[in-house]
Amino acid sequence: MTPEGMERAARILAGAHRVVVSSGAGMSKESGIPTFRDAMDGLWANYDPQQLATEAGFRADPRRVWTWYAWRRERIAQASPNPGHHALVRLQDIVPRLTVVTQNIDGLHARAGSADVVELHGSIHRVKCLDRGHPFDGPLPPYADDQDPQPCPICDSPLRPDVVWFGEMLPKQATERAWSLAERCDAMLLIGTSGTVWPAAELPLVARRHGARVIEVNPEPSELTHAADVFLQGPSGEVLPALVEAVARARSAGASPR
Ligand code: BV8
């Protein structure tokens, strides 16, 4: 991350009217939540998330998949938003319009105080039933390994997390809003995503096609770095607070939305 890159990114954001953040699992890494890239640790070391996060995987072994989500839900409950999440909350008070579009299901952006969050892949904190999608807002038992999903009180089909599994369509409303925001934004801040999962990976390409500037924050280049105007290499928990500070300075020095 060079000072020139940081200054350039700050000027882009300070002059932007509508900013969209597109965040992935790397955003929550510094909250202690492993990304999909990380080898699954501990008891999940032998499982492939792309197998577990599917309807077929759930139907084949509801107990294993339900327990995996219960374990993740518990880790998330013990996690807190990190300085990167808090920097985005500060940024929403500096730029005129800011929406966070996230692939993450952990809810940490909202917990940090981001006011406008679009969850493209659902939420681990919501539960529905497998066959009819009946929402379930009753109490869930505390995590125990080898736990069976409860039956839906309405139709008896097993409960599942209200997340988008591989092979499932993204929620219509969230998708339409995310694509519309990407088409109309002046700047997109792409944070902590490998750019390997579609259609979420298309968002920065949509923004760029419609004239937006794209700024990427990631310790490593991703499959989307080619589409970035500025690549700020580093962990989001360090880069974002410095970037937002630079945006605040640029705004107080007179940069204003075009
Ligand atoms: C769809 C919720 C239409 C669940 C997730 C065959 C059949 C059907 C579809 C497909 C198919 N083949 C391909 C597809 C498309 C498929 C897809 O993209 N597959 C990939 C693997 C090629 N997509 C889908 O299935 C989507 N639906 O296409 O529907 C359809 C329907 C039917 C038939 C045909 C088409 C649904 C995709 C959503 C899946 N659900 N999550 C759960 O979480 O359990 S995806 C999940 O994985 C995450 O939500 C996230 O999106 C993705 C992980 O990606 P990242 O967030 O980028 O995280 P990752 O670990 O990859 O990378 C972390 C990054 O962070 C790295 O770059 C790293 O450098 C960086 N980092 C590390 N530390 C830090 C950091 N960054 C900043 N700071 C740090 N400190």
Short mmCIF file of C-alpha atoms in Angstrom, two decimals, residues 4-256:
data_model
loop_
_atom_site.label_atom_id
_atom_site.label_comp_id
_atom_site.label_asym_id
_atom_site.label_seq_id
_atom_site.Cartn_x
_atom_site.Cartn_y
_atom_site.Cartn_z
CA GLU A 4 0.30 7.65 -3.50
CA GLY A 5 -2.24 4.84 -3.74
CA MET A 6 -3.80 5.85 -0.44
CA GLU A 7 -4.01 9.52 -1.47
CA ARG A 8 -5.50 8.61 -4.84
CA ALA A 9 -8.11 6.36 -3.19
CA ALA A 10 -8.93 9.08 -0.65
CA ARG A 11 -9.46 11.65 -3.40
CA ILE A 12 -11.78 9.28 -5.28
CA LEU A 13 -13.89 8.63 -2.18
CA ALA A 14 -13.85 12.28 -1.03
CA GLY A 15 -15.24 13.31 -4.41
CA ALA A 16 -17.86 10.55 -4.59
CA HIS A 17 -21.58 11.08 -4.07
CA ARG A 18 -22.65 7.44 -3.99
CA VAL A 19 -20.26 4.83 -2.62
CA VAL A 20 -20.87 1.08 -2.58
CA VAL A 21 -18.76 -1.22 -0.43
CA SER A 22 -18.57 -4.82 -1.67
CA SER A 23 -17.19 -7.00 1.12
CA GLY A 24 -16.18 -10.64 1.43
CA ALA A 25 -14.91 -13.00 4.10
CA GLY A 26 -11.59 -11.15 4.43
CA MET A 27 -13.51 -8.27 6.05
CA SER A 28 -14.24 -10.50 9.06
CA LYS A 29 -10.85 -12.25 9.23
CA GLU A 30 -9.57 -9.77 11.84
CA SER A 31 -12.64 -10.52 13.92
CA GLY A 32 -11.33 -14.07 14.18
CA ILE A 33 -13.74 -15.59 11.65
CA PRO A 34 -11.91 -17.82 9.17
CA THR A 35 -12.40 -17.12 5.47
CA PHE A 36 -13.41 -19.82 3.02
CA ARG A 37 -9.83 -19.69 1.69
CA ASP A 38 -8.42 -20.64 5.08
CA ALA A 39 -8.11 -24.35 5.59
CA MET A 40 -11.10 -25.24 7.70
CA ASP A 41 -9.60 -25.55 11.14
CA GLY A 42 -10.11 -28.04 13.93
CA LEU A 43 -12.97 -30.50 13.57
CA TRP A 44 -13.84 -29.21 10.08
CA ALA A 45 -10.34 -29.66 8.68
CA ASN A 46 -11.46 -32.59 6.50
CA TYR A 47 -14.52 -30.96 5.00
CA ASP A 48 -14.89 -28.77 1.91
CA PRO A 49 -17.16 -25.77 2.58
CA GLN A 50 -18.32 -25.95 -1.00
CA GLN A 51 -19.69 -29.41 -0.28
CA LEU A 52 -21.18 -28.55 3.10
CA ALA A 53 -22.77 -25.27 1.90
CA THR A 54 -25.15 -27.01 -0.51
CA GLU A 55 -28.68 -28.42 -0.34
CA ALA A 56 -27.34 -31.81 -1.48
CA GLY A 57 -24.77 -31.73 1.32
CA PHE A 58 -27.50 -30.93 3.83
CA ARG A 59 -29.88 -33.61 2.55
CA ALA A 60 -27.05 -36.15 2.57
CA ASP A 61 -26.12 -35.41 6.16
CA PRO A 62 -28.42 -32.86 7.89
CA ARG A 63 -26.73 -33.42 11.24
CA ARG A 64 -23.24 -32.59 9.93
CA VAL A 65 -24.28 -29.45 8.03
CA TRP A 66 -26.58 -28.21 10.81
CA THR A 67 -23.77 -28.73 13.37
CA TRP A 68 -21.26 -26.90 11.11
CA TYR A 69 -23.54 -23.86 11.03
CA ALA A 70 -24.22 -24.08 14.78
CA TRP A 71 -20.45 -24.10 15.35
CA ARG A 72 -19.97 -21.09 13.01
CA ARG A 73 -22.91 -19.26 14.66
CA GLU A 74 -21.27 -19.71 18.04
CA ARG A 75 -17.88 -18.44 16.77
CA ILE A 76 -19.62 -15.41 15.28
CA ALA A 77 -21.49 -14.73 18.52
CA GLN A 78 -18.11 -14.61 20.30
CA ALA A 79 -16.59 -12.34 17.63
CA SER A 80 -16.76 -8.55 17.51
CA PRO A 81 -16.61 -6.10 14.63
CA ASN A 82 -13.01 -5.08 13.94
CA PRO A 83 -11.48 -1.65 13.14
CA GLY A 84 -12.27 -2.22 9.47
CA HIS A 85 -16.01 -2.48 10.20
CA HIS A 86 -15.83 0.61 12.41
CA ALA A 87 -13.98 2.56 9.72
CA LEU A 88 -16.87 1.92 7.31
CA VAL A 89 -19.30 3.25 9.92
CA ARG A 90 -17.21 6.45 10.09
CA LEU A 91 -17.11 6.63 6.29
CA GLN A 92 -20.92 6.56 6.09
CA ASP A 93 -20.91 9.86 8.02
CA ILE A 94 -18.39 11.43 5.62
CA VAL A 95 -19.70 10.54 2.14
CA PRO A 96 -23.26 11.50 1.09
CA ARG A 97 -24.48 7.96 0.33
CA LEU A 98 -22.90 4.65 1.36
CA THR A 99 -24.31 1.13 1.10
CA VAL A 100 -22.51 -2.03 2.14
CA VAL A 101 -23.20 -5.04 -0.10
CA THR A 102 -21.76 -8.07 1.62
CA GLN A 103 -21.24 -11.73 0.79
CA ASN A 104 -20.77 -12.35 4.51
CA ILE A 105 -23.49 -14.01 6.58
CA ASP A 106 -22.07 -12.99 9.98
CA GLY A 107 -23.97 -9.73 10.49
CA LEU A 108 -20.86 -7.87 11.70
CA HIS A 109 -21.36 -4.81 9.46
CA ALA A 110 -24.76 -4.13 11.05
CA ARG A 111 -23.44 -4.92 14.52
CA ALA A 112 -20.71 -2.30 13.99
CA GLY A 113 -23.36 0.28 13.04
CA SER A 114 -23.45 0.28 9.24
CA ALA A 115 -26.92 1.59 8.52
CA ASP A 116 -27.51 0.28 5.00
CA VAL A 117 -26.38 -3.31 4.47
CA VAL A 118 -27.43 -5.66 1.66
CA GLU A 119 -26.78 -9.34 2.51
CA LEU A 120 -26.31 -11.09 -0.83
CA HIS A 121 -25.84 -14.53 0.72
CA GLY A 122 -28.35 -14.34 3.57
CA SER A 123 -27.67 -14.50 7.28
CA ILE A 124 -26.50 -17.25 9.63
CA HIS A 125 -28.67 -15.59 12.29
CA ARG A 126 -31.87 -16.43 10.39
CA VAL A 127 -33.33 -19.94 10.12
CA LYS A 128 -36.02 -21.34 7.80
CA CYS A 129 -37.26 -24.79 6.87
CA LEU A 130 -35.79 -26.78 4.02
CA ASP A 131 -38.86 -27.62 1.96
CA ARG A 132 -41.10 -24.55 2.17
CA GLY A 133 -38.82 -21.79 3.48
CA HIS A 134 -41.08 -21.12 6.47
CA PRO A 135 -39.17 -18.65 8.65
CA PHE A 136 -38.41 -19.95 12.14
CA ASP A 137 -37.76 -17.38 14.86
CA GLY A 138 -37.98 -19.67 17.86
CA PRO A 139 -35.04 -20.38 20.18
CA LEU A 140 -32.21 -22.53 18.84
CA PRO A 141 -30.45 -24.95 21.18
CA PRO A 142 -26.90 -23.98 22.18
CA TYR A 143 -24.16 -25.53 20.03
CA ALA A 144 -23.40 -29.17 20.70
CA ASP A 145 -21.47 -31.31 18.24
CA ASP A 146 -23.59 -33.87 16.38
CA GLN A 147 -26.83 -31.98 16.70
CA ASP A 148 -29.84 -32.79 14.52
CA PRO A 149 -31.82 -29.92 12.94
CA GLN A 150 -35.23 -29.42 14.57
CA PRO A 151 -38.36 -29.99 12.45
CA CYS A 152 -40.29 -26.98 11.19
CA PRO A 153 -43.30 -26.45 13.51
CA ILE A 154 -45.48 -25.76 10.44
CA CYS A 155 -44.52 -28.42 7.91
CA ASP A 156 -42.15 -30.69 9.79
CA SER A 157 -39.30 -30.37 7.26
CA PRO A 158 -35.88 -29.87 8.82
CA LEU A 159 -34.73 -26.36 9.72
CA ARG A 160 -31.72 -24.93 7.84
CA PRO A 161 -29.80 -21.66 8.00
CA ASP A 162 -31.31 -18.87 5.86
CA VAL A 163 -28.15 -18.54 3.76
CA VAL A 164 -27.61 -18.95 0.01
CA TRP A 165 -25.98 -22.31 -0.67
CA PHE A 166 -23.94 -23.07 -3.78
CA GLY A 167 -26.34 -23.81 -6.61
CA GLU A 168 -29.08 -21.65 -5.07
CA MET A 169 -30.33 -18.35 -6.46
CA LEU A 170 -29.45 -15.21 -4.55
CA PRO A 171 -32.37 -13.37 -2.88
CA LYS A 172 -34.18 -11.45 -5.64
CA GLN A 173 -34.64 -8.15 -3.81
CA ALA A 174 -31.07 -8.05 -2.49
CA THR A 175 -29.66 -8.90 -5.91
CA GLU A 176 -31.73 -6.29 -7.77
CA ARG A 177 -30.78 -3.59 -5.25
CA ALA A 178 -27.08 -4.54 -5.29
CA TRP A 179 -26.86 -4.45 -9.09
CA SER A 180 -28.79 -1.19 -9.28
CA LEU A 181 -26.47 0.41 -6.71
CA ALA A 182 -23.39 -0.87 -8.57
CA GLU A 183 -24.68 0.66 -11.82
CA ARG A 184 -25.24 4.07 -10.21
CA CYS A 185 -22.32 4.46 -7.81
CA ASP A 186 -19.36 6.78 -8.36
CA ALA A 187 -16.95 4.59 -6.39
CA MET A 188 -16.86 0.97 -5.24
CA LEU A 189 -14.71 -0.12 -2.32
CA LEU A 190 -13.98 -3.83 -2.81
CA ILE A 191 -12.81 -5.41 0.45
CA GLY A 192 -11.58 -8.88 1.38
CA THR A 193 -12.96 -10.99 -1.42
CA SER A 194 -11.16 -13.49 -3.61
CA GLY A 195 -13.62 -12.77 -6.41
CA THR A 196 -14.15 -16.47 -7.01
CA VAL A 197 -17.84 -16.78 -6.17
CA TRP A 198 -20.43 -15.66 -8.70
CA PRO A 199 -22.56 -13.70 -9.29
CA ALA A 200 -21.25 -11.53 -6.37
CA ALA A 201 -17.87 -11.29 -8.11
CA GLU A 202 -19.51 -9.43 -10.99
CA LEU A 203 -20.40 -6.36 -8.91
CA PRO A 204 -17.12 -4.43 -9.36
CA LEU A 205 -17.23 -5.19 -13.08
CA VAL A 206 -20.76 -3.75 -13.27
CA ALA A 207 -19.66 -0.65 -11.36
CA ARG A 208 -16.65 -0.17 -13.62
CA ARG A 209 -18.72 -0.64 -16.78
CA HIS A 210 -20.95 2.19 -15.57
CA GLY A 211 -18.06 4.56 -14.98
CA ALA A 212 -17.33 4.05 -11.30
CA ARG A 213 -13.81 3.98 -9.89
CA VAL A 214 -12.95 0.74 -8.06
CA ILE A 215 -10.66 0.64 -5.02
CA GLU A 216 -9.62 -2.81 -3.72
CA VAL A 217 -8.38 -3.59 -0.20
CA ASN A 218 -6.83 -7.04 0.21
CA PRO A 219 -3.50 -8.42 1.54
CA GLU A 220 -3.23 -10.39 -1.72
CA PRO A 221 -4.21 -9.67 -5.30
CA SER A 222 -7.57 -11.31 -6.11
CA GLU A 223 -9.35 -12.41 -9.27
CA LEU A 224 -10.78 -8.88 -9.41
CA THR A 225 -7.59 -6.83 -8.95
CA HIS A 226 -7.43 -6.40 -12.73
CA ALA A 227 -10.62 -4.32 -12.48
CA ALA A 228 -9.37 -2.03 -9.69
CA ASP A 229 -8.24 1.55 -10.32
CA VAL A 230 -6.37 1.47 -7.02
CA PHE A 231 -5.16 -1.63 -5.15
CA LEU A 232 -4.39 -1.00 -1.47
CA GLN A 233 -2.46 -4.08 -0.36
CA GLY A 234 -2.94 -4.90 3.30
CA PRO A 235 -5.38 -6.21 5.88
CA SER A 236 -8.68 -4.30 5.95
CA GLY A 237 -8.47 -3.78 9.71
CA GLU A 238 -5.36 -1.63 9.12
CA VAL A 239 -5.98 -0.16 5.67
CA LEU A 240 -9.57 1.01 6.15
CA PRO A 241 -9.02 3.22 9.25
CA ALA A 242 -6.05 4.89 7.49
CA LEU A 243 -8.06 5.30 4.28
CA VAL A 244 -11.08 6.83 6.03
CA GLU A 245 -8.80 9.20 7.94
CA ALA A 246 -7.31 10.28 4.59
CA VAL A 247 -10.83 10.78 3.15
CA ALA A 248 -11.78 12.97 6.12
CA ARG A 249 -8.61 15.04 5.60
CA ALA A 250 -9.31 15.38 1.87
CA ARG A 251 -12.89 16.47 2.57
CA SER A 252 -11.82 19.06 5.15
CA ALA A 253 -9.17 20.29 2.70
CA GLY A 254 -12.01 21.14 0.34
CA ALA A 255 -12.50 18.04 -1.83
CA SER A 256 -16.23 17.70 -2.34
#
